XYZ file of C-alpha atoms in Angstrom:
521
model
C 142.246 271.486 121.691
C 145.345 271.730 123.924
C 144.292 275.021 125.550
C 141.074 276.923 126.151
C 142.935 280.199 126.740
C 146.244 281.671 125.619
C 147.389 285.126 126.646
C 150.582 286.051 124.834
C 152.998 288.858 125.717
C 150.353 290.961 127.485
C 151.699 294.411 128.355
C 149.612 297.058 130.124
C 150.825 300.528 131.088
C 149.202 303.135 133.300
C 150.545 306.699 133.645
C 153.987 306.297 135.203
C 153.577 302.563 135.903
C 154.023 299.438 133.765
C 151.594 297.020 135.412
C 152.186 294.084 133.033
C 155.236 293.370 130.931
C 155.044 290.512 128.432
C 152.884 288.208 130.558
C 152.007 284.752 129.186
C 149.227 282.533 130.530
C 147.857 279.259 129.149
C 144.818 277.451 130.592
C 143.745 273.963 129.505
C 140.103 272.821 129.238
C 138.658 271.633 132.556
C 141.683 272.890 134.492
C 141.840 274.865 137.738
C 144.705 277.241 137.077
C 145.882 279.343 140.041
C 147.497 282.742 139.538
C 149.432 284.055 142.513
C 151.929 286.760 143.337
C 152.512 289.596 145.741
C 150.111 292.523 145.857
C 150.957 294.701 142.874
C 152.310 291.767 140.867
C 149.661 292.330 138.180
C 147.158 289.530 138.843
C 144.002 291.650 138.879
C 145.190 293.781 135.972
C 145.757 290.647 133.891
C 142.242 289.408 134.643
C 140.756 292.813 133.799
C 142.501 292.624 130.423
C 141.086 289.144 129.860
C 137.523 290.059 130.877
C 137.335 293.285 128.884
C 137.451 295.713 131.809
C 140.594 297.005 130.104
C 139.379 296.898 126.478
C 141.251 295.766 123.423
C 143.503 298.572 122.239
C 144.437 299.672 125.773
C 147.087 296.946 126.054
C 149.620 295.149 123.887
C 149.658 291.420 123.223
C 147.241 288.774 122.017
C 144.374 286.770 123.542
C 143.209 283.488 122.024
C 140.099 281.805 123.423
C 139.239 278.326 122.165
C 141.766 278.871 119.399
C 140.303 282.141 118.101
C 141.819 285.646 118.498
C 139.716 287.867 120.748
C 139.383 291.649 120.939
C 136.997 292.275 123.826
C 135.722 295.851 123.930
C 133.898 295.435 127.244
C 132.815 292.895 129.854
C 129.650 291.921 127.978
C 131.763 290.951 124.953
C 133.864 288.541 127.033
C 130.756 287.132 128.723
C 129.215 286.382 125.332
C 132.218 284.123 124.693
C 131.728 282.376 128.052
C 134.373 284.178 130.120
C 132.925 285.332 133.456
C 134.804 287.027 136.293
C 133.683 287.059 139.936
C 135.395 289.919 141.733
C 136.344 289.928 145.399
C 133.703 292.650 145.941
C 130.552 290.804 144.880
C 128.384 292.429 142.192
C 124.993 291.655 143.713
C 122.013 293.893 144.504
C 121.101 293.190 148.165
C 117.449 294.258 147.874
C 116.715 291.977 144.908
C 115.932 288.266 145.209
C 118.416 285.492 144.512
C 116.609 284.676 141.266
C 116.621 288.308 140.134
C 120.340 288.585 140.873
C 121.175 285.392 138.983
C 119.635 286.779 135.799
C 120.497 290.446 136.388
C 121.499 291.891 133.027
C 120.607 288.579 131.432
C 116.865 288.615 132.094
C 114.457 285.996 130.798
C 111.890 288.160 129.026
C 109.333 288.273 126.240
C 108.645 291.574 124.490
C 110.462 293.461 127.224
C 108.526 291.840 130.084
C 110.386 289.614 132.559
C 108.973 286.083 132.782
C 109.041 285.754 136.560
C 107.874 282.138 136.885
C 110.473 280.984 134.349
C 113.119 283.075 136.107
C 112.384 281.437 139.456
C 112.246 277.937 137.914
C 115.573 278.254 136.120
C 117.183 279.973 139.102
C 116.145 277.038 141.313
C 117.820 274.605 138.902
C 121.053 276.637 138.899
C 120.951 276.913 142.683
C 120.706 273.130 142.991
C 123.705 272.853 140.687
C 125.863 274.951 143.051
C 124.416 273.435 146.239
C 122.466 276.501 147.366
C 119.391 275.399 149.316
C 117.375 278.599 149.609
C 114.109 279.886 148.253
C 114.957 281.616 144.935
C 112.774 284.547 146.020
C 114.821 285.191 149.181
C 116.517 288.587 149.212
C 120.291 288.469 148.803
C 120.555 290.797 151.821
C 119.100 287.987 153.961
C 121.766 285.353 153.205
C 125.401 285.129 154.320
C 128.511 285.973 152.333
C 129.277 282.306 151.659
C 125.875 281.808 150.039
C 126.266 285.066 148.124
C 129.400 283.593 146.520
C 127.303 280.657 145.377
C 124.768 283.084 143.884
C 127.611 284.659 141.884
C 128.656 281.254 140.555
C 125.045 280.375 139.665
C 124.908 283.731 137.886
C 127.999 282.737 135.894
C 126.499 279.355 135.009
C 123.403 281.156 133.707
C 125.692 282.829 131.178
C 126.930 279.426 129.963
C 130.377 279.994 131.394
C 133.322 278.137 129.848
C 136.076 279.939 131.757
C 135.325 281.145 135.296
C 137.678 283.654 136.944
C 137.506 283.808 140.747
C 139.360 286.692 142.420
C 140.064 285.896 146.093
C 136.772 283.983 146.401
C 137.265 282.919 150.030
C 138.708 286.173 151.420
C 135.554 286.937 153.452
C 134.475 283.337 154.146
C 134.872 281.188 157.233
C 136.593 277.802 157.027
C 133.377 275.843 156.483
C 132.116 278.058 153.651
C 135.596 278.126 152.102
C 135.719 274.320 152.042
C 132.291 274.144 150.372
C 133.343 276.646 147.719
C 136.554 274.766 146.951
C 134.550 271.557 146.600
C 132.260 273.342 144.137
C 135.263 274.499 142.102
C 136.390 270.880 141.881
C 132.891 269.898 140.758
C 132.923 272.558 138.021
C 136.231 271.159 136.813
C 134.646 267.707 136.496
C 131.953 269.329 134.309
C 134.646 270.605 131.932
C 134.563 274.238 133.076
C 138.026 275.797 133.299
C 138.704 278.053 136.288
C 141.310 280.691 137.012
C 141.748 281.049 140.763
C 143.452 284.120 142.208
C 144.269 283.531 145.862
C 146.796 284.460 148.523
C 145.864 281.335 150.473
C 148.479 278.860 149.369
C 146.759 275.982 151.150
C 143.741 276.478 148.893
C 145.935 276.479 145.801
C 147.589 273.238 146.875
C 144.193 271.686 147.595
C 142.261 272.464 144.420
C 144.555 273.758 141.639
C 146.125 271.688 138.865
C 148.623 274.346 137.800
C 149.950 277.590 139.252
C 151.391 280.580 137.416
C 153.452 282.973 139.519
C 153.643 286.681 138.657
C 156.198 289.099 140.073
C 156.560 292.790 139.224
C 154.198 292.456 136.270
C 156.049 289.539 134.668
C 155.488 285.804 134.428
C 158.049 284.130 136.671
C 157.090 280.490 136.163
C 154.243 278.045 135.643
C 154.340 274.882 137.737
C 152.195 271.768 138.112
C 150.701 271.667 141.593
C 151.037 267.876 141.419
C 153.680 266.377 139.122
C 151.209 263.680 138.104
C 147.586 262.751 138.932
C 148.820 259.956 141.178
C 151.457 262.049 142.984
C 150.602 262.083 146.712
C 152.356 265.350 147.580
C 151.360 268.760 146.278
C 153.819 271.501 145.403
C 155.300 272.785 148.702
C 154.136 276.215 149.875
C 157.732 277.355 150.304
C 158.357 276.643 146.623
C 155.445 278.910 145.621
C 156.581 281.599 148.051
C 160.092 281.581 146.583
C 158.645 282.339 143.167
C 156.372 285.097 144.530
C 158.946 287.055 146.533
C 162.109 286.085 144.659
C 163.743 284.587 147.722
C 163.264 281.950 150.399
C 161.094 283.177 153.266
C 162.635 281.111 156.041
C 160.669 282.860 158.757
C 157.057 283.878 158.233
C 157.154 286.215 161.240
C 159.844 288.658 162.414
C 161.812 287.894 165.543
C 160.228 289.854 168.396
C 162.064 292.855 169.780
C 160.987 293.353 173.388
C 160.104 296.733 174.872
C 162.405 297.511 177.798
C 161.078 300.882 178.967
C 160.486 301.641 182.633
C 156.734 301.155 182.162
C 157.051 297.810 180.349
C 154.271 295.457 181.391
C 152.014 298.154 182.798
C 148.414 298.102 181.538
C 147.888 300.368 178.542
C 144.317 299.306 177.699
C 141.823 297.860 180.155
C 138.283 296.985 179.094
C 135.944 296.023 181.915
C 132.470 294.399 181.681
C 131.932 295.802 178.188
C 128.452 295.064 176.872
C 126.960 296.128 173.542
C 123.526 295.421 172.079
C 122.674 294.928 168.424
C 121.788 298.258 166.724
C 118.453 296.886 165.425
C 117.557 293.940 167.661
C 118.151 295.525 171.054
C 117.345 292.306 172.877
C 120.471 290.706 171.461
C 123.865 291.227 173.132
C 126.613 291.135 170.506
C 129.293 291.810 173.142
C 128.484 290.433 176.569
C 130.497 291.444 179.630
C 133.937 291.355 178.019
C 136.978 292.229 180.152
C 140.542 292.214 178.856
C 143.907 293.906 179.336
C 146.717 294.845 176.935
C 150.038 295.933 178.441
C 152.648 298.294 177.078
C 154.945 296.629 174.553
C 152.547 293.693 174.223
C 150.764 292.223 171.201
C 147.528 290.554 172.279
C 145.319 288.590 169.893
C 141.592 287.937 169.723
C 140.520 284.724 168.005
C 136.984 283.694 167.164
C 134.736 282.349 164.451
C 132.529 284.613 162.345
C 129.812 286.120 164.526
C 131.862 285.790 167.710
C 131.720 289.559 168.303
C 135.379 290.490 167.723
C 134.809 293.359 165.273
C 131.758 294.537 167.216
C 133.949 294.779 170.336
C 136.649 296.757 168.529
C 134.261 299.160 166.798
C 132.213 299.794 169.929
C 135.323 300.600 171.979
C 136.604 302.944 169.266
C 134.134 305.799 169.506
C 131.115 303.512 169.982
C 131.062 303.083 166.211
C 128.847 300.017 166.403
C 125.768 299.016 168.358
C 124.198 300.382 171.524
C 126.487 300.670 174.548
C 124.954 298.867 177.515
C 127.666 299.084 180.148
C 131.361 298.822 180.848
C 134.410 301.073 181.043
C 137.626 301.678 179.146
C 140.861 302.660 180.904
C 143.915 303.886 178.996
C 147.190 304.300 180.841
C 145.459 303.542 184.133
C 142.830 306.272 183.806
C 139.211 305.933 182.773
C 138.867 307.194 179.202
C 136.024 308.869 177.374
C 135.731 307.000 174.052
C 132.120 307.885 173.286
C 133.036 309.467 169.944
C 135.770 308.759 167.411
C 137.530 312.134 167.982
C 137.436 311.492 171.737
C 138.904 308.002 171.263
C 141.693 309.362 169.057
C 142.422 312.123 171.583
C 142.828 309.480 174.307
C 145.386 307.559 172.256
C 143.254 304.907 170.559
C 143.667 303.942 166.889
C 141.637 301.408 164.932
C 142.596 299.782 161.627
C 139.316 298.428 160.265
C 138.922 295.034 158.617
C 137.188 296.659 155.614
C 139.768 299.127 154.361
C 137.907 299.918 151.127
C 134.607 300.843 152.809
C 135.660 302.264 156.179
C 139.428 302.705 156.026
C 140.167 304.730 152.905
C 138.850 307.407 150.592
C 139.664 305.530 147.399
C 139.252 308.531 145.107
C 141.631 310.734 147.119
C 145.426 310.764 147.211
C 147.826 308.747 149.338
C 148.888 312.003 150.984
C 145.371 313.004 152.017
C 144.499 309.508 153.246
C 147.571 309.422 155.497
C 146.713 312.770 157.079
C 142.957 312.345 157.641
C 143.092 311.211 161.283
C 145.560 313.918 162.388
C 144.636 317.057 160.460
C 144.994 319.340 163.546
C 148.693 318.426 163.650
C 149.112 319.645 160.082
C 146.940 322.766 160.206
C 147.659 326.396 160.898
C 144.720 328.621 161.782
C 142.398 325.855 160.643
C 144.044 325.460 157.212
C 145.964 322.288 156.345
C 149.583 322.927 155.348
C 149.801 320.807 152.186
C 153.606 320.892 152.145
C 153.765 319.407 155.662
C 151.061 316.927 154.676
C 153.129 315.709 151.722
C 156.314 315.498 153.827
C 154.503 313.274 156.317
C 153.142 311.080 153.505
C 156.633 310.830 151.955
C 158.009 309.732 155.316
C 155.536 306.881 155.538
C 155.944 306.004 151.854
C 159.626 305.386 152.612
C 159.417 303.876 156.101
C 156.492 301.538 155.289
C 157.731 300.806 151.753
C 154.462 301.895 150.123
C 154.853 301.149 146.425
C 153.462 304.179 144.636
C 155.058 306.482 142.058
C 154.025 309.537 144.104
C 152.070 310.380 147.258
C 149.705 312.286 144.976
C 148.604 308.974 143.403
C 144.945 308.057 143.897
C 144.921 305.455 146.656
C 142.314 303.336 144.841
C 144.951 302.529 142.217
C 147.276 300.894 144.748
C 147.383 297.173 145.461
C 145.672 295.825 148.570
C 148.901 295.475 150.530
C 149.949 299.039 149.779
C 146.485 300.340 150.648
C 146.799 298.606 154.013
C 150.158 300.309 154.600
C 148.516 303.674 153.897
C 145.913 302.920 156.595
C 148.675 301.922 159.025
C 150.609 305.083 158.245
C 147.542 307.200 158.998
C 147.099 305.731 162.461
C 150.794 305.614 163.320
C 150.911 309.363 162.630
C 148.341 309.930 165.391
C 150.976 308.530 167.802
C 148.529 306.220 169.593
C 149.090 304.472 172.891
C 146.897 301.569 171.789
C 146.526 300.274 168.230
C 143.612 297.938 167.431
C 144.212 295.922 164.248
C 141.178 294.167 162.770
C 142.207 291.549 160.178
C 145.326 293.592 159.300
C 146.549 291.228 156.568
C 143.269 290.107 154.955
C 143.704 289.735 151.191
C 147.438 290.426 151.362
C 150.243 288.234 150.024
C 152.949 286.639 152.173
C 155.625 289.191 151.289
C 153.443 292.187 152.206
C 152.261 290.346 155.319
C 155.834 290.063 156.557
C 156.377 293.787 156.030
C 153.229 294.604 158.017
C 154.228 292.174 160.775
C 157.571 293.989 160.974
C 155.794 297.338 161.388
C 153.568 295.918 164.142
C 156.560 294.415 165.942
C 158.382 297.753 165.715
C 155.424 299.554 167.285
C 155.315 297.081 170.175
C 159.079 297.463 170.640
C 158.469 301.217 171.072
C 156.059 300.524 173.927
C 152.763 300.691 172.034
C 150.034 298.254 173.034
C 148.614 296.255 170.116
C 145.310 294.370 170.063
C 145.183 292.149 166.964
C 142.012 290.503 165.660
C 142.600 287.794 163.060
C 140.812 284.812 161.546
C 144.192 283.249 160.693
C 145.255 281.258 163.734
C 148.885 280.825 162.520
C 149.097 284.638 162.359
C 147.981 285.012 165.974
C 150.284 282.207 167.117
C 153.229 283.763 165.296
C 152.701 287.357 166.446
C 150.993 287.478 169.835
C 152.182 287.286 173.432
C 148.720 286.269 174.641
C 145.530 285.324 172.841
C 141.936 285.779 174.014
C 139.189 283.705 172.417
C 135.588 284.771 171.856
C 132.343 282.968 171.088
C 128.787 284.315 171.037
C 129.938 287.734 172.224
C 131.765 286.492 175.325
C 135.380 285.716 176.176
C 135.866 281.975 176.469
C 139.594 281.707 177.066
C 142.952 283.406 177.562
C 146.052 281.520 176.411
C 149.727 282.443 176.829
C 151.948 282.204 173.742
C 153.846 279.201 175.054
C 150.625 277.275 175.737
C 148.819 278.174 172.533
C 148.158 275.904 169.570
C 145.523 275.846 166.841
C 143.796 272.944 168.593
C 143.644 274.752 171.953
C 142.349 277.960 170.387
C 139.747 276.149 168.304
C 138.449 274.341 171.371
C 137.852 277.658 173.162
C 136.480 279.318 170.005
C 133.766 276.690 169.661
C 132.518 276.935 173.246
C 129.102 278.521 173.774
C 130.517 281.525 175.628
C 128.434 280.934 178.739
C 131.329 280.281 181.118
C 133.535 283.255 180.306
C 137.343 283.454 180.224
C 139.490 281.476 182.570
């Protein structure tokens, strides 16, 4: 059998939008086949067609699996054939055990009664297969995201998977967990299991994939071998993949900085002094411990740190004390002490916060683009307490154009937009509040290189207007390419402050792995 999967001329149309147009995809047995493209290119839609989320009859084209035509009416139909998809948002029940989650919907039972001992025994065997060393009866809520990914893969193996689809599997993982997951994908390949890997991380594609198919604007652009031959020492260059994704060479990953030249350039816009926050449940634990930092007008300042360093906790606690228990410290904006005890108070003092989790905290996914843009500044758009919908739509149209939000109309449900366009909606919302300080928490997570560049351009433009930007990112090249200075955090404390000209990944990593006991220098 030359291929385990063939998707031929797949076309999928939504109201007003053609998401896929004649897409072809062929996957060989035991192959890791990467699918990449900009946000909105059609990757997720194609996988939803394959897995039965979009049922047969709702699209045009043909699917052959192991040589046989398939007409999947739902997800369970595709799973019965051995096709299992693991979405970026994991489908686990936190309050159930690992074993219960592995066999959820596929329970081991006799006469309607779950055989618990057999469930635990078989779960333990599957867990060993994926390298998960936990008690099968441990609650999923009590393990980290990296281990939860392994539970999802064990769950797929329980369904006798023959083709595993992984959608951005390392988006929420640290480097160590990402490396372990990629090693597991390689191990599955050696067992004859084919994998489709959707990822924006081109380094991961070059490391683990055999073949890459590039989509652009809902069409197949090209399919390329990642290595010309098994013995070839060099993988396909990242720039070659990028050229296929965006339709052009991306010579510069970051825009050239435009410096702010106003009379108040260089003056402190945000000053945080001795900021301390305790864990909301375990009050003995300090998640932010005596942090002091400054961001000046027209400056982009980064915060680097490993998972658990306290970066997001710092940002959320400063913005309306949205996390933890405040235990001391002050915030000054524009040289004056600011009341940021509530979110409305923080917004009124010129703070804006773009959360790292746009789908949970950043957007109302079932509401329109227009309403999502206006949510943080409704008083600006209201008369006598009633929102002027015409003004609201004009504002949304302005940001749709200026931020290049790809949507047929501002009345489109924001949940239907790609990740990159959703992130632009969040940015538009906070830009409309006209903040003095913009805190960006993982602003390009899960976004392709083309959309990243557009967001970087927006951030640079804000700094050039005199805004102060505090950027939190797990991608060190992003911080090095965008920031004037970079603070590092570990264990809730600042461990370093590095100027742009002195910064490198090695220097930052050294500070990020300190124990946090000595503070910034």
